[in-house]
Amino acid sequence: MTLLLFLCILPKYLINYVYWIIYIQSLVFSGGHPQQSCSKRNGYYSNFNLKNYMNYIRPFVHVKNDAKNKLFDFSVLSYNVLAQDLLEKNAFLYDWSNVKVLNWDFRKNLLLNEIKEINADIICFQEVQESHLNWFSYNLSNLGYNGVYKKRTHDHCDGCAIYYRNNKFILKEKVTVEYNQPGVNILDRHNVGIVLRLSPRHNDEASFVVSTTHILYNKKRHDVKLAQVHLLLAEIERVSYKGEKKVDDTNVPVYYPIILTGDFNLEPNTAVYDFLINGTLYYSNLQRPTLWSLNYQSTRPSMGNELIPKSLGITENSQHANILDLRKTNNHKRQTNDSLYSELYHSERKNNQVPTQSSDFKCGTGNIYHNFKFSSVYNNTSCSTYHDRWTIVDYIFYTNTDINLRTYMKLPNIAECQRIPAMPNRVCPSDHMPLFAIFNYLID
């Protein structure tokens, strides 16, 4: 009774009390969310122009290029657009965002405006929701794009897509990759990838390969991430193979240029990232499943010598063993039906695979390699998303053979990210930032 009387007599103190409780809570909780620590009122500064700030910290950087040969310029956008169903199923991750900006009707308009502003020749998307595919296809078709979509397997709602300008490119080959391989524990997740071979319309002999993927998110299962990348590289190797040439009396494979994009859920200097960049990894003595180095305090088992079973027909060099045999019997030339010789399972593939399997190939040695010399458009200090802290997990990799990086849209560093409100926000429609680069293709 006394409490009720106190509240009735002193309502203004009650208001002040509630205000301070809310204020103190906001300070406490923001301490666990550095991206919010400098924000006010749902992440917005008064008189703070977020659009101008994003443009300021994301300028176009021009790379010096002295090439004087005939060049073909093309641009690539890679973007995890955040599937709406995933946003709603994991709503607790977006508590800091204004409810209005989480609505798909709001986000899709921002997204379309971004696509138009960036105006890329090739767009690589991750987390495209299948139920929104008509919206993507309709709007991008109106902008002059054709596309290829691959939904994650099983009952997942989203997938990857690649769109390309119809008046600039000819689609020569398309491949979708399913990482789920029945009966293989390390490959029991439903992530996917896409591999396309495109040619400029004015020179259809000058092909290049563009690929995108969304690798498993699980922060501990780097063994699964490595196996998924291993399979993707085997398919990229198959599609990008041109033939062989003699170098010091040795046959050396020759490949079309490659652009590899996606949300890899990998930070720089992790084992799988180093494998992509360096082309080699000795995984046998790394911890399972984190791929951390073993030490005397480690209680986890090592990876051992076998990453994936030999029955999948993938060599330690990230190549299809049967297809290597096929090339040898055809004067090292690419065969248009080589996909029939793959041992990989694919839910959409007809049962017309060649049943024979090569038994003479190296695997299960604790080593893994690939033949590509990838560079990353972005350096290790860049940030593309917030995973408990600002970091980079999205990449555009490219091979330097006949392709040069000309321009890219900078990603912010950690310090620059501190003023960015929780994403999605009124300027950024996704919880990832878009990546953009322009390349020069040296055409003979």
XYZ file of C-alpha atoms in Angstrom:
444
model
C 0.000 0.000 0.000
C 2.824 2.319 0.905
C 4.488 1.553 -2.422
C 1.308 2.422 -4.361
C 0.993 5.697 -2.471
C 4.620 6.507 -3.238
C 4.101 5.854 -6.939
C 0.981 7.972 -7.075
C 2.570 10.926 -5.295
C 5.856 10.845 -7.165
C 5.156 9.778 -10.764
C 7.973 11.874 -12.157
C 10.493 9.966 -10.033
C 9.080 6.694 -11.281
C 9.612 7.807 -14.853
C 13.177 8.807 -14.080
C 13.752 5.494 -12.322
C 12.510 3.457 -15.287
C 14.539 5.598 -17.667
C 17.756 4.969 -15.760
C 17.097 1.236 -15.500
C 16.679 1.039 -19.302
C 19.767 3.201 -19.843
C 21.946 1.078 -17.551
C 20.713 -2.117 -19.249
C 21.587 -0.704 -22.641
C 25.111 0.057 -21.457
C 25.568 -3.418 -19.989
C 24.284 -5.244 -23.060
C 26.140 -3.047 -25.504
C 29.373 -4.086 -23.809
C 28.835 -7.545 -25.286
C 28.172 -6.095 -28.737
C 31.042 -3.809 -29.787
C 29.284 -2.860 -33.015
C 26.603 -1.193 -30.860
C 28.858 0.511 -28.352
C 28.997 3.818 -30.184
C 25.392 3.850 -31.357
C 22.380 5.700 -30.005
C 18.660 5.236 -30.515
C 18.534 1.860 -32.270
C 21.999 2.286 -33.666
C 21.628 5.741 -35.209
C 23.489 8.896 -34.325
C 21.488 12.055 -34.465
C 22.579 14.007 -37.523
C 24.597 10.986 -38.701
C 24.260 10.298 -42.441
C 24.895 6.567 -42.642
C 24.697 6.444 -46.442
C 27.417 9.068 -46.778
C 29.520 7.310 -44.173
C 29.277 3.950 -45.976
C 30.325 5.602 -49.228
C 33.224 7.258 -47.400
C 34.615 4.032 -45.912
C 33.941 2.021 -49.099
C 35.642 3.951 -51.914
C 36.701 2.434 -55.214
C 40.393 1.556 -55.178
C 42.157 1.550 -58.540
C 45.010 -0.913 -58.984
C 47.855 0.050 -61.265
C 47.732 -1.963 -64.463
C 50.367 -1.539 -67.158
C 48.929 -4.101 -69.575
C 48.973 -2.800 -73.142
C 47.418 -5.808 -74.843
C 43.827 -6.166 -75.904
C 41.736 -6.316 -72.757
C 38.195 -7.279 -71.922
C 36.869 -5.613 -68.778
C 34.181 -7.204 -66.639
C 32.941 -6.624 -63.100
C 31.865 -9.071 -60.395
C 29.591 -8.567 -57.382
C 29.468 -11.178 -54.602
C 26.780 -10.792 -51.964
C 25.230 -12.830 -49.168
C 21.767 -11.260 -49.242
C 20.404 -12.906 -46.040
C 17.457 -15.204 -46.688
C 14.348 -13.900 -44.927
C 13.408 -17.301 -43.518
C 16.858 -17.631 -41.937
C 16.553 -14.132 -40.495
C 13.211 -14.972 -38.897
C 14.345 -18.376 -37.605
C 17.362 -16.708 -35.972
C 15.635 -13.496 -34.913
C 17.680 -13.297 -31.689
C 20.727 -12.447 -33.823
C 19.029 -9.275 -35.016
C 17.691 -7.884 -31.740
C 19.780 -4.759 -32.238
C 18.234 -3.949 -35.612
C 15.164 -1.786 -36.051
C 12.174 -4.068 -36.673
C 11.197 -2.096 -39.788
C 14.468 -2.794 -41.600
C 14.141 -6.554 -41.021
C 11.019 -6.717 -43.153
C 11.605 -8.291 -46.584
C 9.535 -5.654 -48.377
C 11.857 -3.005 -46.965
C 15.067 -4.966 -47.537
C 14.315 -6.017 -51.105
C 13.938 -2.407 -52.242
C 17.294 -1.489 -50.694
C 18.829 -4.564 -52.269
C 17.518 -3.766 -55.744
C 18.784 -0.195 -55.467
C 22.233 -1.499 -54.482
C 22.280 -3.876 -57.442
C 21.407 -1.029 -59.789
C 23.993 1.315 -58.281
C 26.813 -1.228 -58.398
C 25.805 -2.287 -61.928
C 28.015 -5.399 -62.079
C 28.372 -7.592 -65.158
C 28.274 -10.776 -63.048
C 26.415 -11.158 -59.757
C 27.119 -14.014 -57.352
C 24.519 -14.383 -54.608
C 24.386 -16.532 -51.495
C 21.277 -17.130 -49.371
C 18.785 -16.520 -52.154
C 15.495 -17.777 -50.758
C 13.745 -20.122 -53.146
C 10.352 -18.498 -52.558
C 11.900 -15.147 -53.558
C 13.530 -16.510 -56.689
C 10.789 -15.148 -58.956
C 11.395 -11.670 -57.557
C 15.144 -11.936 -58.203
C 14.688 -13.388 -61.690
C 12.035 -10.867 -62.735
C 13.978 -7.793 -61.605
C 17.353 -8.994 -62.837
C 15.851 -10.067 -66.174
C 14.534 -6.528 -66.564
C 18.093 -5.325 -66.005
C 19.432 -7.639 -68.726
C 20.676 -10.607 -66.699
C 20.312 -14.354 -67.166
C 20.856 -16.604 -64.170
C 21.527 -20.035 -62.698
C 20.197 -21.046 -59.282
C 21.004 -23.977 -57.017
C 19.038 -24.539 -53.823
C 20.652 -26.182 -50.856
C 19.723 -29.854 -50.716
C 17.224 -31.495 -48.364
C 14.581 -29.143 -46.932
C 16.564 -25.910 -46.804
C 14.937 -22.712 -48.014
C 17.828 -20.960 -49.762
C 20.703 -21.443 -52.171
C 23.272 -19.808 -54.429
C 22.764 -17.977 -57.724
C 24.902 -16.473 -60.467
C 23.490 -13.856 -62.831
C 25.361 -12.537 -65.865
C 24.665 -9.890 -68.491
C 23.079 -11.549 -71.482
C 24.406 -8.941 -73.946
C 27.993 -9.404 -72.733
C 28.436 -13.131 -72.121
C 27.602 -16.511 -73.592
C 27.033 -19.349 -71.142
C 29.232 -22.238 -72.300
C 28.836 -24.627 -69.380
C 27.037 -24.796 -66.042
C 27.627 -27.150 -63.136
C 25.980 -27.280 -59.739
C 27.794 -28.912 -56.839
C 26.204 -30.735 -53.916
C 28.474 -31.277 -50.937
C 26.157 -33.817 -49.340
C 27.480 -37.256 -50.266
C 25.375 -40.144 -48.883
C 27.195 -42.354 -46.416
C 30.111 -39.932 -45.957
C 30.069 -38.439 -42.452
C 32.324 -35.501 -43.213
C 30.136 -34.609 -46.194
C 26.693 -34.869 -44.603
C 25.802 -31.150 -44.792
C 23.604 -29.624 -47.461
C 25.668 -26.701 -48.729
C 26.066 -26.188 -52.471
C 28.075 -24.365 -55.125
C 27.791 -23.279 -58.756
C 30.457 -23.319 -61.466
C 29.899 -21.539 -64.810
C 32.097 -21.169 -67.862
C 31.386 -17.904 -69.656
C 32.733 -16.343 -72.844
C 32.623 -12.745 -74.081
C 30.057 -12.462 -76.878
C 32.599 -10.932 -79.236
C 35.128 -13.738 -78.625
C 33.575 -17.020 -77.544
C 36.947 -18.811 -77.525
C 38.168 -16.684 -74.618
C 36.342 -18.453 -71.799
C 36.737 -17.945 -68.084
C 35.186 -19.685 -65.091
C 33.127 -18.028 -62.355
C 32.035 -19.935 -59.279
C 30.190 -19.150 -56.073
C 29.456 -21.117 -52.920
C 28.217 -20.889 -49.359
C 30.361 -23.072 -47.114
C 29.161 -24.502 -43.781
C 28.818 -21.908 -40.997
C 29.676 -24.109 -37.978
C 32.693 -22.442 -36.394
C 34.198 -25.685 -35.100
C 33.767 -27.938 -38.138
C 36.686 -26.793 -40.263
C 37.191 -30.410 -41.300
C 33.819 -30.238 -43.064
C 34.716 -26.886 -44.639
C 37.951 -28.384 -46.006
C 36.126 -31.363 -47.501
C 33.528 -29.090 -49.115
C 36.197 -26.849 -50.645
C 38.055 -29.955 -51.839
C 34.976 -31.117 -53.788
C 34.288 -27.667 -55.219
C 37.872 -27.326 -56.464
C 37.632 -30.733 -58.172
C 34.601 -29.497 -60.137
C 36.269 -26.173 -60.904
C 39.316 -28.081 -62.144
C 37.131 -30.155 -64.453
C 35.302 -27.168 -65.949
C 38.328 -24.872 -66.257
C 40.663 -27.468 -67.843
C 41.838 -26.471 -71.348
C 44.502 -29.082 -72.063
C 48.199 -29.539 -71.393
C 51.436 -27.993 -72.536
C 55.048 -29.122 -72.378
C 57.262 -27.449 -69.799
C 60.774 -28.945 -69.538
C 59.605 -32.271 -71.001
C 56.724 -32.411 -68.504
C 53.023 -32.143 -69.311
C 51.529 -29.265 -67.326
C 47.749 -28.653 -67.189
C 46.461 -25.362 -68.600
C 43.316 -23.736 -67.237
C 40.925 -20.954 -68.125
C 41.057 -17.980 -65.716
C 38.943 -18.486 -62.586
C 36.921 -16.166 -60.361
C 35.855 -17.889 -57.123
C 33.437 -16.013 -54.856
C 31.220 -16.678 -51.891
C 30.574 -16.766 -48.198
C 33.239 -19.236 -47.103
C 32.697 -18.781 -43.364
C 36.480 -18.729 -43.055
C 38.686 -16.092 -41.528
C 42.164 -15.338 -42.916
C 45.036 -17.498 -41.714
C 42.804 -20.458 -40.920
C 43.838 -23.806 -42.379
C 41.219 -23.887 -45.160
C 41.884 -20.274 -46.145
C 45.624 -20.998 -46.306
C 44.897 -24.039 -48.454
C 42.971 -21.912 -50.951
C 45.733 -19.305 -51.158
C 48.804 -21.554 -50.972
C 47.500 -24.572 -52.869
C 48.726 -27.069 -50.289
C 47.862 -28.267 -46.789
C 49.283 -31.029 -44.613
C 46.246 -31.776 -42.475
C 47.221 -35.140 -40.981
C 48.607 -33.671 -37.756
C 45.877 -31.048 -37.279
C 43.114 -31.387 -34.696
C 39.773 -32.789 -35.724
C 37.408 -30.996 -36.246
C 38.921 -27.516 -35.767
C 42.083 -28.015 -37.878
C 44.090 -26.302 -35.148
C 47.691 -27.352 -34.589
C 48.220 -30.203 -32.165
C 50.260 -29.606 -29.028
C 51.065 -31.523 -25.865
C 47.909 -30.179 -24.199
C 45.606 -31.228 -27.032
C 42.937 -33.755 -26.120
C 41.288 -33.912 -29.536
C 42.295 -36.593 -32.052
C 44.262 -35.697 -35.164
C 42.721 -35.643 -38.626
C 44.650 -38.695 -39.727
C 45.532 -39.396 -43.347
C 42.068 -39.657 -44.919
C 39.971 -36.538 -45.475
C 37.344 -38.121 -47.741
C 36.922 -41.776 -48.760
C 38.605 -43.033 -51.902
C 35.219 -44.127 -53.249
C 34.460 -40.493 -54.180
C 37.215 -40.668 -56.772
C 38.898 -37.364 -55.825
C 42.694 -37.312 -55.777
C 44.739 -35.485 -53.178
C 45.325 -32.896 -55.922
C 41.614 -31.981 -56.018
C 40.993 -33.723 -59.342
C 38.642 -36.473 -60.500
C 40.709 -39.644 -60.897
C 38.492 -41.102 -63.639
C 38.641 -37.863 -65.608
C 42.424 -37.837 -65.407
C 42.394 -41.308 -66.970
C 39.947 -40.093 -69.613
C 42.291 -37.252 -70.554
C 45.247 -39.579 -70.886
C 43.392 -41.759 -73.373
C 42.365 -38.693 -75.419
C 45.699 -36.958 -75.881
C 45.148 -34.807 -72.758
C 42.179 -33.032 -74.309
C 39.030 -32.034 -72.447
C 36.093 -34.301 -73.200
C 32.639 -32.733 -73.269
C 31.070 -35.750 -71.538
C 33.598 -35.905 -68.699
C 30.920 -35.266 -66.053
C 29.730 -38.854 -66.666
C 33.027 -40.068 -65.216
C 32.600 -38.305 -61.874
C 31.971 -40.532 -58.862
C 30.238 -37.742 -56.920
C 26.591 -38.071 -56.018
C 24.176 -35.436 -57.340
C 20.440 -35.531 -56.626
C 19.571 -34.193 -60.106
C 21.873 -36.449 -62.087
C 20.447 -39.241 -64.156
C 21.818 -42.721 -63.607
C 24.097 -42.636 -66.651
C 27.501 -42.408 -65.027
C 30.348 -44.556 -66.272
C 30.661 -47.245 -63.558
C 34.400 -47.864 -63.783
C 36.674 -46.405 -61.134
C 40.376 -45.693 -61.311
C 42.279 -47.442 -58.543
C 45.658 -45.903 -59.285
C 45.532 -42.443 -57.753
C 46.940 -40.768 -54.665
C 44.649 -40.044 -51.759
C 44.625 -40.684 -48.038
C 48.166 -39.378 -47.552
C 47.350 -36.579 -45.105
C 48.128 -34.006 -47.800
C 45.844 -32.004 -50.062
C 46.684 -29.766 -53.035
C 45.183 -27.844 -55.921
C 46.655 -26.490 -59.160
C 45.392 -22.908 -58.955
C 47.294 -19.846 -57.806
C 44.556 -17.824 -56.180
C 44.854 -14.241 -55.011
C 42.279 -12.491 -52.853
C 40.829 -9.132 -53.830
C 40.643 -8.209 -50.129
C 43.357 -8.151 -47.485
C 43.242 -9.659 -44.020
C 42.268 -6.412 -42.271
C 39.000 -6.080 -44.216
C 35.610 -6.747 -42.632
C 32.538 -8.048 -44.435
C 30.223 -9.068 -41.572
C 29.802 -9.286 -37.812
C 30.331 -12.761 -36.275
C 30.612 -11.942 -32.557
C 33.116 -9.366 -33.788
C 33.832 -7.616 -37.071
C 35.648 -9.946 -39.449
C 35.843 -11.116 -43.055
C 34.362 -14.400 -44.252
C 33.299 -13.354 -47.774
C 35.854 -13.355 -50.594
C 36.530 -12.879 -54.250
C 39.485 -15.053 -55.265
C 40.975 -15.026 -58.753
C 43.765 -16.685 -60.671
C 46.358 -14.360 -62.161
C 46.544 -16.252 -65.452
C 45.377 -13.777 -68.116
C 43.296 -11.866 -65.535
C 44.336 -8.740 -63.650
C 42.539 -6.906 -60.865
C 41.787 -3.358 -62.016
C 39.446 -1.863 -59.409
C 37.683 -2.970 -56.252
C 35.276 -1.508 -53.718
C 37.119 -1.294 -50.420
C 35.816 -3.096 -47.348
C 36.105 -1.229 -44.027
C 38.535 -2.181 -41.282
C 37.531 -2.845 -37.671
C 37.927 0.785 -36.575
C 35.778 2.035 -39.449
C 33.072 -0.511 -38.611
C 32.513 0.857 -35.109
C 30.106 3.522 -36.374
C 28.052 1.091 -38.470
C 24.723 0.276 -36.773
C 23.580 -3.308 -36.496
C 23.007 -4.862 -39.906
C 20.545 -5.038 -41.561
C 19.878 -1.328 -41.126
C 18.242 1.486 -43.079
C 21.133 1.544 -45.577
C 22.446 -2.039 -45.564
C 19.785 -4.643 -46.469
C 21.838 -7.661 -45.356
C 24.072 -8.672 -42.467
C 26.928 -8.996 -44.976
C 28.487 -6.268 -47.087
C 28.638 -6.606 -50.878
C 32.014 -7.298 -52.506
C 32.786 -5.780 -55.894
C 35.752 -5.923 -58.279
C 36.578 -5.116 -61.898
C 38.981 -7.332 -63.827
C 40.950 -7.050 -67.046
C 40.955 -10.206 -69.170
C 43.910 -10.439 -71.532
C 42.494 -11.865 -74.769
C 44.822 -13.191 -77.463
